[in-house]
PDB file of N, CA and C in Angstrom:
ATOM      1  N   MET C1458     -17.020   6.590  -5.925  1.00 38.00           N
ATOM      2  CA  MET C1458     -16.253   5.809  -6.864  1.00 38.00           C
ATOM      3  C   MET C1458     -16.758   4.378  -6.807  1.00 38.00           C
ATOM      4  N   LYS C1459     -17.065   3.817  -7.918  1.00 43.00           N
ATOM      5  CA  LYS C1459     -17.565   2.451  -7.970  1.00 43.00           C
ATOM      6  C   LYS C1459     -16.421   1.489  -8.250  1.00 43.00           C
ATOM      7  N   TRP C1460     -16.428   0.391  -7.548  1.00 47.00           N
ATOM      8  CA  TRP C1460     -15.415  -0.637  -7.729  1.00 47.00           C
ATOM      9  C   TRP C1460     -16.068  -1.862  -8.355  1.00 47.00           C
ATOM     10  N   SER C1461     -15.377  -2.481  -9.267  1.00 46.00           N
ATOM     11  CA  SER C1461     -15.886  -3.721  -9.837  1.00 46.00           C
ATOM     12  C   SER C1461     -14.993  -4.862  -9.383  1.00 46.00           C
ATOM     13  N   THR C1462     -15.582  -6.014  -9.157  1.00 45.00           N
ATOM     14  CA  THR C1462     -14.782  -7.138  -8.690  1.00 45.00           C
ATOM     15  C   THR C1462     -14.354  -7.996  -9.863  1.00 45.00           C
ATOM     16  N   MET C1463     -13.196  -8.559  -9.737  1.00 42.00           N
ATOM     17  CA  MET C1463     -12.665  -9.489 -10.714  1.00 42.00           C
ATOM     18  C   MET C1463     -12.400 -10.791  -9.977  1.00 42.00           C
ATOM     19  N   PRO C1464     -12.220 -11.899 -10.652  1.00 40.00           N
ATOM     20  CA  PRO C1464     -12.022 -13.176  -9.974  1.00 40.00           C
ATOM     21  C   PRO C1464     -10.848 -13.156  -9.001  1.00 40.00           C
ATOM     22  N   ALA C1465     -11.040 -13.802  -7.895  1.00 41.00           N
ATOM     23  CA  ALA C1465     -10.013 -14.124  -6.909  1.00 41.00           C
ATOM     24  C   ALA C1465      -9.095 -12.999  -6.486  1.00 41.00           C
ATOM     25  N   GLN C1466      -9.506 -12.239  -5.546  1.00 47.00           N
ATOM     26  CA  GLN C1466      -8.683 -11.290  -4.812  1.00 47.00           C
ATOM     27  C   GLN C1466      -8.226 -10.066  -5.586  1.00 47.00           C
ATOM     28  N   PHE C1467      -8.768  -9.758  -6.739  1.00 48.00           N
ATOM     29  CA  PHE C1467      -8.365  -8.572  -7.468  1.00 48.00           C
ATOM     30  C   PHE C1467      -9.521  -7.586  -7.533  1.00 48.00           C
ATOM     31  N   ILE C1468      -9.243  -6.324  -7.253  1.00 51.00           N
ATOM     32  CA  ILE C1468     -10.237  -5.266  -7.323  1.00 51.00           C
ATOM     33  C   ILE C1468      -9.704  -4.210  -8.281  1.00 51.00           C
ATOM     34  N   ALA C1469     -10.533  -3.790  -9.227  1.00 50.00           N
ATOM     35  CA  ALA C1469     -10.096  -2.788 -10.203  1.00 50.00           C
ATOM     36  C   ALA C1469     -10.957  -1.546 -10.088  1.00 50.00           C
ATOM     37  N   CYS C1470     -10.329  -0.404 -10.100  1.00 50.00           N
ATOM     38  CA  CYS C1470     -11.033   0.872 -10.094  1.00 50.00           C
ATOM     39  C   CYS C1470     -11.094   1.367 -11.535  1.00 50.00           C
ATOM     40  N   PRO C1471     -12.289   1.451 -12.119  1.00 49.00           N
ATOM     41  CA  PRO C1471     -12.387   1.828 -13.537  1.00 49.00           C
ATOM     42  C   PRO C1471     -11.812   3.202 -13.855  1.00 49.00           C
ATOM     43  N   SER C1472     -11.963   4.166 -12.973  1.00 46.00           N
ATOM     44  CA  SER C1472     -11.495   5.509 -13.290  1.00 46.00           C
ATOM     45  C   SER C1472      -9.989   5.659 -13.128  1.00 46.00           C
ATOM     46  N   GLY C1473      -9.409   4.946 -12.150  1.00 52.00           N
ATOM     47  CA  GLY C1473      -7.980   5.098 -11.898  1.00 52.00           C
ATOM     48  C   GLY C1473      -7.121   4.054 -12.566  1.00 52.00           C
ATOM     49  N   GLY C1474      -7.705   2.934 -12.960  1.00 51.00           N
ATOM     50  CA  GLY C1474      -6.949   1.893 -13.608  1.00 51.00           C
ATOM     51  C   GLY C1474      -6.030   1.129 -12.673  1.00 51.00           C
ATOM     52  N   ARG C1475      -6.115   1.355 -11.377  1.00 54.00           N
ATOM     53  CA  ARG C1475      -5.246   0.697 -10.401  1.00 54.00           C
ATOM     54  C   ARG C1475      -5.796  -0.676 -10.071  1.00 54.00           C
ATOM     55  N   LEU C1476      -4.942  -1.658 -10.083  1.00 56.00           N
ATOM     56  CA  LEU C1476      -5.314  -3.020  -9.731  1.00 56.00           C
ATOM     57  C   LEU C1476      -4.710  -3.320  -8.368  1.00 56.00           C
ATOM     58  N   ALA C1477      -5.534  -3.639  -7.400  1.00 59.00           N
ATOM     59  CA  ALA C1477      -5.064  -3.895  -6.050  1.00 59.00           C
ATOM     60  C   ALA C1477      -5.196  -5.364  -5.720  1.00 59.00           C
ATOM     61  N   VAL C1478      -4.157  -5.935  -5.135  1.00 60.00           N
ATOM     62  CA  VAL C1478      -4.210  -7.314  -4.654  1.00 60.00           C
ATOM     63  C   VAL C1478      -4.569  -7.235  -3.182  1.00 60.00           C
ATOM     64  N   ILE C1479      -5.637  -7.913  -2.808  1.00 62.00           N
ATOM     65  CA  ILE C1479      -6.086  -7.872  -1.426  1.00 62.00           C
ATOM     66  C   ILE C1479      -6.190  -9.284  -0.883  1.00 62.00           C
ATOM     67  N   PRO C1480      -6.076  -9.453   0.434  1.00 63.00           N
ATOM     68  CA  PRO C1480      -6.196 -10.785   1.031  1.00 63.00           C
ATOM     69  C   PRO C1480      -7.587 -11.380   0.812  1.00 63.00           C
ATOM     70  N   GLU C1481      -7.642 -12.692   0.788  1.00 69.00           N
ATOM     71  CA  GLU C1481      -8.899 -13.403   0.568  1.00 69.00           C
ATOM     72  C   GLU C1481      -9.962 -12.990   1.590  1.00 69.00           C
ATOM     73  N   THR C1482      -9.573 -12.804   2.859  1.00 69.00           N
ATOM     74  CA  THR C1482     -10.545 -12.421   3.888  1.00 69.00           C
ATOM     75  C   THR C1482     -11.176 -11.070   3.590  1.00 69.00           C
ATOM     76  N   GLU C1483     -10.369 -10.130   3.114  1.00 68.00           N
ATOM     77  CA  GLU C1483     -10.883  -8.802   2.771  1.00 68.00           C
ATOM     78  C   GLU C1483     -11.806  -8.887   1.561  1.00 68.00           C
ATOM     79  N   TYR C1484     -11.437  -9.721   0.597  1.00 70.00           N
ATOM     80  CA  TYR C1484     -12.262  -9.927  -0.593  1.00 70.00           C
ATOM     81  C   TYR C1484     -13.629 -10.474  -0.185  1.00 70.00           C
ATOM     82  N   ARG C1485     -13.641 -11.453   0.701  1.00 76.00           N
ATOM     83  CA  ARG C1485     -14.906 -12.040   1.167  1.00 76.00           C
ATOM     84  C   ARG C1485     -15.742 -11.022   1.946  1.00 76.00           C
ATOM     85  N   ARG C1486     -15.073 -10.174   2.758  1.00 75.00           N
ATOM     86  CA  ARG C1486     -15.783  -9.138   3.512  1.00 75.00           C
ATOM     87  C   ARG C1486     -16.483  -8.177   2.560  1.00 75.00           C
ATOM     88  N   MET C1487     -15.790  -7.802   1.485  1.00 73.00           N
ATOM     89  CA  MET C1487     -16.366  -6.874   0.524  1.00 73.00           C
ATOM     90  C   MET C1487     -17.548  -7.498  -0.215  1.00 73.00           C
ATOM     91  N   LEU C1488     -17.411  -8.774  -0.599  1.00 78.00           N
ATOM     92  CA  LEU C1488     -18.521  -9.455  -1.261  1.00 78.00           C
ATOM     93  C   LEU C1488     -19.734  -9.567  -0.351  1.00 78.00           C
ATOM     94  N   GLU C1489     -19.479  -9.882   0.916  1.00 81.00           N
ATOM     95  CA  GLU C1489     -20.577  -9.986   1.888  1.00 81.00           C
ATOM     96  C   GLU C1489     -21.279  -8.641   2.056  1.00 81.00           C
ATOM     97  N   ALA C1490     -20.508  -7.555   2.100  1.00 78.00           N
ATOM     98  CA  ALA C1490     -21.107  -6.224   2.226  1.00 78.00           C
ATOM     99  C   ALA C1490     -21.988  -5.913   1.025  1.00 78.00           C
ATOM    100  N   LEU C1491     -21.527  -6.289  -0.168  1.00 78.00           N
ATOM    101  CA  LEU C1491     -22.331  -6.066  -1.368  1.00 78.00           C
ATOM    102  C   LEU C1491     -23.604  -6.911  -1.352  1.00 78.00           C
ATOM    103  N   GLU C1492     -23.500  -8.154  -0.899  1.00 81.00           N
ATOM    104  CA  GLU C1492     -24.665  -9.035  -0.822  1.00 81.00           C
ATOM    105  C   GLU C1492     -25.683  -8.537   0.196  1.00 81.00           C
ATOM    106  N   ASN C1493     -25.201  -7.826   1.225  1.00 80.00           N
ATOM    107  CA  ASN C1493     -26.085  -7.320   2.270  1.00 80.00           C
ATOM    108  C   ASN C1493     -26.651  -5.940   1.940  1.00 80.00           C
ATOM    109  N   GLY C1494     -26.494  -5.508   0.699  1.00 77.00           N
ATOM    110  CA  GLY C1494     -27.154  -4.282   0.283  1.00 77.00           C
ATOM    111  C   GLY C1494     -26.276  -3.065   0.126  1.00 77.00           C
ATOM    112  N   ALA C1495     -24.991  -3.173   0.390  1.00 71.00           N
ATOM    113  CA  ALA C1495     -24.116  -2.018   0.191  1.00 71.00           C
ATOM    114  C   ALA C1495     -24.046  -1.710  -1.305  1.00 71.00           C
ATOM    115  N   SER C1496     -24.167  -0.437  -1.661  1.00 65.00           N
ATOM    116  CA  SER C1496     -24.145  -0.081  -3.081  1.00 65.00           C
ATOM    117  C   SER C1496     -22.735  -0.158  -3.659  1.00 65.00           C
ATOM    118  N   GLU C1497     -21.743   0.074  -2.848  1.00 62.00           N
ATOM    119  CA  GLU C1497     -20.353  -0.045  -3.268  1.00 62.00           C
ATOM    120  C   GLU C1497     -19.482  -0.254  -2.051  1.00 62.00           C
ATOM    121  N   THR C1498     -18.317  -0.754  -2.251  1.00 59.00           N
ATOM    122  CA  THR C1498     -17.381  -0.970  -1.150  1.00 59.00           C
ATOM    123  C   THR C1498     -15.966  -0.829  -1.682  1.00 59.00           C
ATOM    124  N   THR C1499     -15.050  -0.491  -0.827  1.00 59.00           N
ATOM    125  CA  THR C1499     -13.653  -0.344  -1.225  1.00 59.00           C
ATOM    126  C   THR C1499     -12.791  -1.154  -0.272  1.00 59.00           C
ATOM    127  N   PRO C1500     -11.621  -1.585  -0.734  1.00 55.00           N
ATOM    128  CA  PRO C1500     -10.730  -2.295   0.176  1.00 55.00           C
ATOM    129  C   PRO C1500     -10.211  -1.354   1.244  1.00 55.00           C
ATOM    130  N   ARG C1501      -9.952  -1.879   2.418  1.00 56.00           N
ATOM    131  CA  ARG C1501      -9.394  -1.054   3.481  1.00 56.00           C
ATOM    132  C   ARG C1501      -7.982  -0.649   3.101  1.00 56.00           C
ATOM    133  N   ALA C1502      -7.630   0.568   3.424  1.00 57.00           N
ATOM    134  CA  ALA C1502      -6.325   1.095   3.023  1.00 57.00           C
ATOM    135  C   ALA C1502      -5.174   0.280   3.600  1.00 57.00           C
ATOM    136  N   ASP C1503      -5.359  -0.275   4.805  1.00 57.00           N
ATOM    137  CA  ASP C1503      -4.263  -1.021   5.411  1.00 57.00           C
ATOM    138  C   ASP C1503      -4.003  -2.348   4.707  1.00 57.00           C
ATOM    139  N   ASN C1504      -4.859  -2.753   3.791  1.00 65.00           N
ATOM    140  CA  ASN C1504      -4.657  -3.994   3.051  1.00 65.00           C
ATOM    141  C   ASN C1504      -4.139  -3.755   1.639  1.00 65.00           C
ATOM    142  N   MET C1505      -3.901  -2.520   1.262  1.00 80.00           N
ATOM    143  CA  MET C1505      -3.395  -2.214  -0.065  1.00 80.00           C
ATOM    144  C   MET C1505      -1.889  -2.483  -0.093  1.00 80.00           C
ATOM    145  N   HIS C1506      -1.413  -3.003  -1.220  1.00 86.00           N
ATOM    146  CA  HIS C1506       0.005  -3.268  -1.407  1.00 86.00           C
ATOM    147  C   HIS C1506       0.489  -2.528  -2.645  1.00 86.00           C
ATOM    148  N   TYR C1507       1.719  -2.014  -2.573  1.00 89.00           N
ATOM    149  CA  TYR C1507       2.298  -1.250  -3.659  1.00 89.00           C
ATOM    150  C   TYR C1507       3.631  -1.867  -4.076  1.00 89.00           C
ATOM    151  N   THR C1508       3.949  -1.762  -5.347  1.00 90.00           N
ATOM    152  CA  THR C1508       5.221  -2.257  -5.860  1.00 90.00           C
ATOM    153  C   THR C1508       6.308  -1.207  -5.625  1.00 90.00           C
ATOM    154  N   ALA C1509       7.558  -1.618  -5.799  1.00 92.00           N
ATOM    155  CA  ALA C1509       8.680  -0.689  -5.610  1.00 92.00           C
ATOM    156  C   ALA C1509       8.603   0.526  -6.543  1.00 92.00           C
ATOM    157  N   PRO C1510       8.262   0.355  -7.828  1.00 91.00           N
ATOM    158  CA  PRO C1510       8.155   1.551  -8.676  1.00 91.00           C
ATOM    159  C   PRO C1510       7.071   2.526  -8.199  1.00 91.00           C
ATOM    160  N   GLU C1511       5.961   2.000  -7.694  1.00 90.00           N
ATOM    161  CA  GLU C1511       4.891   2.870  -7.194  1.00 90.00           C
ATOM    162  C   GLU C1511       5.339   3.618  -5.946  1.00 90.00           C
ATOM    163  N   VAL C1512       6.072   2.934  -5.064  1.00 92.00           N
ATOM    164  CA  VAL C1512       6.546   3.574  -3.836  1.00 92.00           C
ATOM    165  C   VAL C1512       7.622   4.604  -4.160  1.00 92.00           C
ATOM    166  N   ALA C1513       8.495   4.274  -5.098  1.00 92.00           N
ATOM    167  CA  ALA C1513       9.536   5.229  -5.499  1.00 92.00           C
ATOM    168  C   ALA C1513       8.901   6.517  -6.016  1.00 92.00           C
ATOM    169  N   GLU C1514       7.853   6.376  -6.816  1.00 91.00           N
ATOM    170  CA  GLU C1514       7.153   7.555  -7.330  1.00 91.00           C
ATOM    171  C   GLU C1514       6.493   8.328  -6.196  1.00 91.00           C
ATOM    172  N   ARG C1515       5.867   7.607  -5.276  1.00 90.00           N
ATOM    173  CA  ARG C1515       5.177   8.251  -4.150  1.00 90.00           C
ATOM    174  C   ARG C1515       6.148   9.026  -3.271  1.00 90.00           C
ATOM    175  N   LEU C1516       7.316   8.431  -2.981  1.00 91.00           N
ATOM    176  CA  LEU C1516       8.307   9.076  -2.111  1.00 91.00           C
ATOM    177  C   LEU C1516       9.257   9.986  -2.873  1.00 91.00           C
ATOM    178  N   ARG C1517       9.133   9.986  -4.212  1.00 92.00           N
ATOM    179  CA  ARG C1517       9.967  10.815  -5.082  1.00 92.00           C
ATOM    180  C   ARG C1517      11.455  10.495  -4.923  1.00 92.00           C
ATOM    181  N   VAL C1518      11.738   9.199  -4.928  1.00 94.00           N
ATOM    182  CA  VAL C1518      13.116   8.715  -4.924  1.00 94.00           C
ATOM    183  C   VAL C1518      13.230   7.693  -6.049  1.00 94.00           C
ATOM    184  N   SER C1519      14.439   7.299  -6.366  1.00 95.00           N
ATOM    185  CA  SER C1519      14.628   6.311  -7.422  1.00 95.00           C
ATOM    186  C   SER C1519      14.411   4.900  -6.873  1.00 95.00           C
ATOM    187  N   GLU C1520      14.159   3.962  -7.781  1.00 95.00           N
ATOM    188  CA  GLU C1520      14.029   2.566  -7.369  1.00 95.00           C
ATOM    189  C   GLU C1520      15.344   2.045  -6.799  1.00 95.00           C
ATOM    190  N   VAL C1521      16.451   2.574  -7.289  1.00 96.00           N
ATOM    191  CA  VAL C1521      17.766   2.194  -6.783  1.00 96.00           C
ATOM    192  C   VAL C1521      17.900   2.612  -5.320  1.00 96.00           C
ATOM    193  N   SER C1522      17.408   3.806  -4.990  1.00 96.00           N
ATOM    194  CA  SER C1522      17.439   4.261  -3.599  1.00 96.00           C
ATOM    195  C   SER C1522      16.626   3.339  -2.707  1.00 96.00           C
ATOM    196  N   LEU C1523      15.443   2.948  -3.165  1.00 95.00           N
ATOM    197  CA  LEU C1523      14.628   2.013  -2.384  1.00 95.00           C
ATOM    198  C   LEU C1523      15.361   0.700  -2.162  1.00 95.00           C
ATOM    199  N   ALA C1524      15.997   0.180  -3.201  1.00 95.00           N
ATOM    200  CA  ALA C1524      16.752  -1.074  -3.079  1.00 95.00           C
ATOM    201  C   ALA C1524      17.894  -0.916  -2.074  1.00 95.00           C
ATOM    202  N   ARG C1525      18.574   0.230  -2.121  1.00 97.00           N
ATOM    203  CA  ARG C1525      19.662   0.493  -1.177  1.00 97.00           C
ATOM    204  C   ARG C1525      19.117   0.579   0.244  1.00 97.00           C
ATOM    205  N   TRP C1526      17.980   1.240   0.409  1.00 96.00           N
ATOM    206  CA  TRP C1526      17.366   1.346   1.735  1.00 96.00           C
ATOM    207  C   TRP C1526      17.014  -0.035   2.272  1.00 96.00           C
ATOM    208  N   ARG C1527      16.502  -0.916   1.400  1.00 95.00           N
ATOM    209  CA  ARG C1527      16.158  -2.268   1.855  1.00 95.00           C
ATOM    210  C   ARG C1527      17.405  -3.014   2.319  1.00 95.00           C
ATOM    211  N   SER C1528      18.502  -2.872   1.574  1.00 95.00           N
ATOM    212  CA  SER C1528      19.720  -3.611   1.926  1.00 95.00           C
ATOM    213  C   SER C1528      20.377  -3.069   3.189  1.00 95.00           C
ATOM    214  N   THR C1529      20.130  -1.810   3.519  1.00 96.00           N
ATOM    215  CA  THR C1529      20.710  -1.214   4.733  1.00 96.00           C
ATOM    216  C   THR C1529      19.676  -1.073   5.855  1.00 96.00           C
ATOM    217  N   ARG C1530      18.499  -1.660   5.645  1.00 93.00           N
ATOM    218  CA  ARG C1530      17.412  -1.642   6.630  1.00 93.00           C
ATOM    219  C   ARG C1530      16.958  -0.226   6.989  1.00 93.00           C
ATOM    220  N   ARG C1531      16.886   0.622   5.991  1.00 93.00           N
ATOM    221  CA  ARG C1531      16.340   1.967   6.137  1.00 93.00           C
ATOM    222  C   ARG C1531      15.062   2.019   5.322  1.00 93.00           C
ATOM    223  N   GLY C1532      14.367   3.119   5.378  1.00 94.00           N
ATOM    224  CA  GLY C1532      13.169   3.270   4.562  1.00 94.00           C
ATOM    225  C   GLY C1532      11.976   2.532   5.138  1.00 94.00           C
ATOM    226  N   PRO C1533      10.875   2.497   4.398  1.00 95.00           N
ATOM    227  CA  PRO C1533       9.653   1.855   4.897  1.00 95.00           C
ATOM    228  C   PRO C1533       9.801   0.334   4.948  1.00 95.00           C
ATOM    229  N   ALA C1534       9.062  -0.273   5.862  1.00 95.00           N
ATOM    230  CA  ALA C1534       9.042  -1.735   5.961  1.00 95.00           C
ATOM    231  C   ALA C1534       8.440  -2.303   4.686  1.00 95.00           C
ATOM    232  N   TYR C1535       8.876  -3.503   4.326  1.00 95.00           N
ATOM    233  CA  TYR C1535       8.380  -4.144   3.108  1.00 95.00           C
ATOM    234  C   TYR C1535       8.190  -5.630   3.359  1.00 95.00           C
ATOM    235  N   ILE C1536       7.503  -6.274   2.437  1.00 93.00           N
ATOM    236  CA  ILE C1536       7.337  -7.720   2.521  1.00 93.00           C
ATOM    237  C   ILE C1536       7.796  -8.330   1.202  1.00 93.00           C
ATOM    238  N   LYS C1537       8.226  -9.584   1.264  1.00 92.00           N
ATOM    239  CA  LYS C1537       8.596 -10.321   0.059  1.00 92.00           C
ATOM    240  C   LYS C1537       7.518 -11.363  -0.164  1.00 92.00           C
ATOM    241  N   SER C1538       6.989 -11.394  -1.362  1.00 84.00           N
ATOM    242  CA  SER C1538       5.953 -12.358  -1.709  1.00 84.00           C
ATOM    243  C   SER C1538       6.306 -12.988  -3.048  1.00 84.00           C
ATOM    244  N   GLY C1539       6.716 -14.241  -3.014  1.00 87.00           N
ATOM    245  CA  GLY C1539       7.088 -14.925  -4.246  1.00 87.00           C
ATOM    246  C   GLY C1539       8.209 -14.235  -4.989  1.00 87.00           C
ATOM    247  N   GLY C1540       9.155 -13.663  -4.271  1.00 88.00           N
ATOM    248  CA  GLY C1540      10.269 -12.965  -4.902  1.00 88.00           C
ATOM    249  C   GLY C1540       9.989 -11.509  -5.231  1.00 88.00           C
ATOM    250  N   ARG C1541       8.736 -11.082  -5.067  1.00 90.00           N
ATOM    251  CA  ARG C1541       8.379  -9.681  -5.337  1.00 90.00           C
ATOM    252  C   ARG C1541       8.460  -8.874  -4.050  1.00 90.00           C
ATOM    253  N   VAL C1542       8.890  -7.648  -4.163  1.00 92.00           N
ATOM    254  CA  VAL C1542       8.926  -6.725  -3.032  1.00 92.00           C
ATOM    255  C   VAL C1542       7.634  -5.927  -3.057  1.00 92.00           C
ATOM    256  N   LEU C1543       6.901  -5.956  -1.939  1.00 93.00           N
ATOM    257  CA  LEU C1543       5.656  -5.204  -1.816  1.00 93.00           C
ATOM    258  C   LEU C1543       5.684  -4.367  -0.554  1.00 93.00           C
ATOM    259  N   TYR C1544       5.027  -3.230  -0.620  1.00 93.00           N
ATOM    260  CA  TYR C1544       4.935  -2.320   0.516  1.00 93.00           C
ATOM    261  C   TYR C1544       3.464  -2.176   0.901  1.00 93.00           C
ATOM    262  N   ARG C1545       3.165  -2.323   2.185  1.00 91.00           N
ATOM    263  CA  ARG C1545       1.796  -2.148   2.673  1.00 91.00           C
ATOM    264  C   ARG C1545       1.513  -0.667   2.903  1.00 91.00           C
ATOM    265  N   GLU C1546       0.274  -0.283   2.649  1.00 88.00           N
ATOM    266  CA  GLU C1546      -0.143   1.111   2.844  1.00 88.00           C
ATOM    267  C   GLU C1546       0.125   1.562   4.276  1.00 88.00           C
ATOM    268  N   ALA C1547      -0.188   0.718   5.247  1.00 89.00           N
ATOM    269  CA  ALA C1547       0.008   1.079   6.654  1.00 89.00           C
ATOM    270  C   ALA C1547       1.477   1.353   6.951  1.00 89.00           C
ATOM    271  N   ASP C1548       2.385   0.564   6.380  1.00 92.00           N
ATOM    272  CA  ASP C1548       3.815   0.775   6.595  1.00 92.00           C
ATOM    273  C   ASP C1548       4.294   2.062   5.941  1.00 92.00           C
ATOM    274  N   LEU C1549       3.749   2.385   4.779  1.00 91.00           N
ATOM    275  CA  LEU C1549       4.121   3.637   4.116  1.00 91.00           C
ATOM    276  C   LEU C1549       3.660   4.843   4.922  1.00 91.00           C
ATOM    277  N   LEU C1550       2.425   4.775   5.434  1.00 90.00           N
ATOM    278  CA  LEU C1550       1.920   5.881   6.258  1.00 90.00           C
ATOM    279  C   LEU C1550       2.752   6.040   7.526  1.00 90.00           C
ATOM    280  N   GLU C1551       3.114   4.918   8.147  1.00 92.00           N
ATOM    281  CA  GLU C1551       3.949   4.975   9.357  1.00 92.00           C
ATOM    282  C   GLU C1551       5.306   5.611   9.051  1.00 92.00           C
ATOM    283  N   TYR C1552       5.909   5.217   7.937  1.00 94.00           N
ATOM    284  CA  TYR C1552       7.207   5.788   7.540  1.00 94.00           C
ATOM    285  C   TYR C1552       7.084   7.288   7.277  1.00 94.00           C
ATOM    286  N   GLU C1553       6.041   7.683   6.570  1.00 91.00           N
ATOM    287  CA  GLU C1553       5.843   9.103   6.269  1.00 91.00           C
ATOM    288  C   GLU C1553       5.603   9.906   7.539  1.00 91.00           C
ATOM    289  N   ASN C1554       4.798   9.376   8.450  1.00 91.00           N
ATOM    290  CA  ASN C1554       4.540  10.086   9.707  1.00 91.00           C
ATOM    291  C   ASN C1554       5.792  10.177  10.568  1.00 91.00           C
ATOM    292  N   LYS C1555       6.586   9.112  10.579  1.00 92.00           N
ATOM    293  CA  LYS C1555       7.817   9.097  11.374  1.00 92.00           C
ATOM    294  C   LYS C1555       8.807  10.136  10.863  1.00 92.00           C
ATOM    295  N   ASN C1556       8.787  10.404   9.574  1.00 89.00           N
ATOM    296  CA  ASN C1556       9.741  11.337   8.982  1.00 89.00           C
ATOM    297  C   ASN C1556       9.179  12.732   8.747  1.00 89.00           C
ATOM    298  N   ALA C1557       7.989  12.991   9.225  1.00 87.00           N
ATOM    299  CA  ALA C1557       7.403  14.329   9.091  1.00 87.00           C
ATOM    300  C   ALA C1557       8.155  15.310   9.992  1.00 87.00           C
ATOM    301  N   ARG C1558       8.426  16.476   9.485  1.00 84.00           N
ATOM    302  CA  ARG C1558       9.146  17.503  10.240  1.00 84.00           C
ATOM    303  C   ARG C1558       8.343  18.800  10.230  1.00 84.00           C
ATOM    304  N   LYS C1559       8.452  19.538  11.358  1.00 82.00           N
ATOM    305  CA  LYS C1559       7.780  20.829  11.456  1.00 82.00           C
ATOM    306  C   LYS C1559       8.743  21.975  11.204  1.00 82.00           C
ATOM    307  N   GLY C1560      10.008  21.697  11.221  1.00 83.00           N
ATOM    308  CA  GLY C1560      11.034  22.713  10.995  1.00 83.00           C
ATOM    309  C   GLY C1560      12.369  22.052  10.793  1.00 83.00           C
ATOM    310  N   THR C1561      13.412  22.863  10.663  1.00 81.00           N
ATOM    311  CA  THR C1561      14.744  22.307  10.415  1.00 81.00           C
ATOM    312  C   THR C1561      15.475  21.930  11.696  1.00 81.00           C
ATOM    313  N   ARG C1562      15.060  22.458  12.832  1.00 77.00           N
ATOM    314  CA  ARG C1562      15.715  22.133  14.094  1.00 77.00           C
ATOM    315  C   ARG C1562      15.101  20.882  14.713  1.00 77.00           C
ATOM    316  N   PRO C1563      15.908  20.083  15.385  1.00 67.00           N
ATOM    317  CA  PRO C1563      15.364  18.895  16.041  1.00 67.00           C
ATOM    318  C   PRO C1563      14.397  19.277  17.154  1.00 67.00           C
ATOM    319  N   ASP C1564      13.395  18.444  17.366  1.00 62.00           N
ATOM    320  CA  ASP C1564      12.433  18.685  18.459  1.00 62.00           C
ATOM    321  C   ASP C1564      13.154  18.528  19.793  1.00 62.00           C
ATOM    322  N   LYS C1565      12.789  19.394  20.743  1.00 60.00           N
ATOM    323  CA  LYS C1565      13.410  19.321  22.082  1.00 60.00           C
ATOM    324  C   LYS C1565      12.481  18.670  23.060  1.00 60.00           C
TER     325      LYS C1565
END
C-alpha cells in the first residue's frame, strides 16, 4: 500500500481514504525513511488516533455508550485534544485484549 504525504502531520491512504493525524516526530521519521531510499512507509500503529464515531463502529457500540463509558471511567482510555476526544490505537488494542474471553466462565 502506498502512502502519500500531505503538509504538516497528515498522511492519506489513497485506497482507504483514511486521514491519520500523527505526531510531528513520527512525520519526520517517515520523511527521513523516504529520503534514505525507502520505497514507502506507514505510520506506526501506536501513533494512530481515532475519533469517537470510528471507535464506536470498531467496538460495535453507540457513540452514546462511549460517552457514558468516559463519564464513568469505563471503556478504553482516551485523550482530549482541543476539545476533541481521540483514542490511541495502542489503548484500543489494550482494551480489546483486556476484555478478550475464552469462554463464559471466569478464569481460575
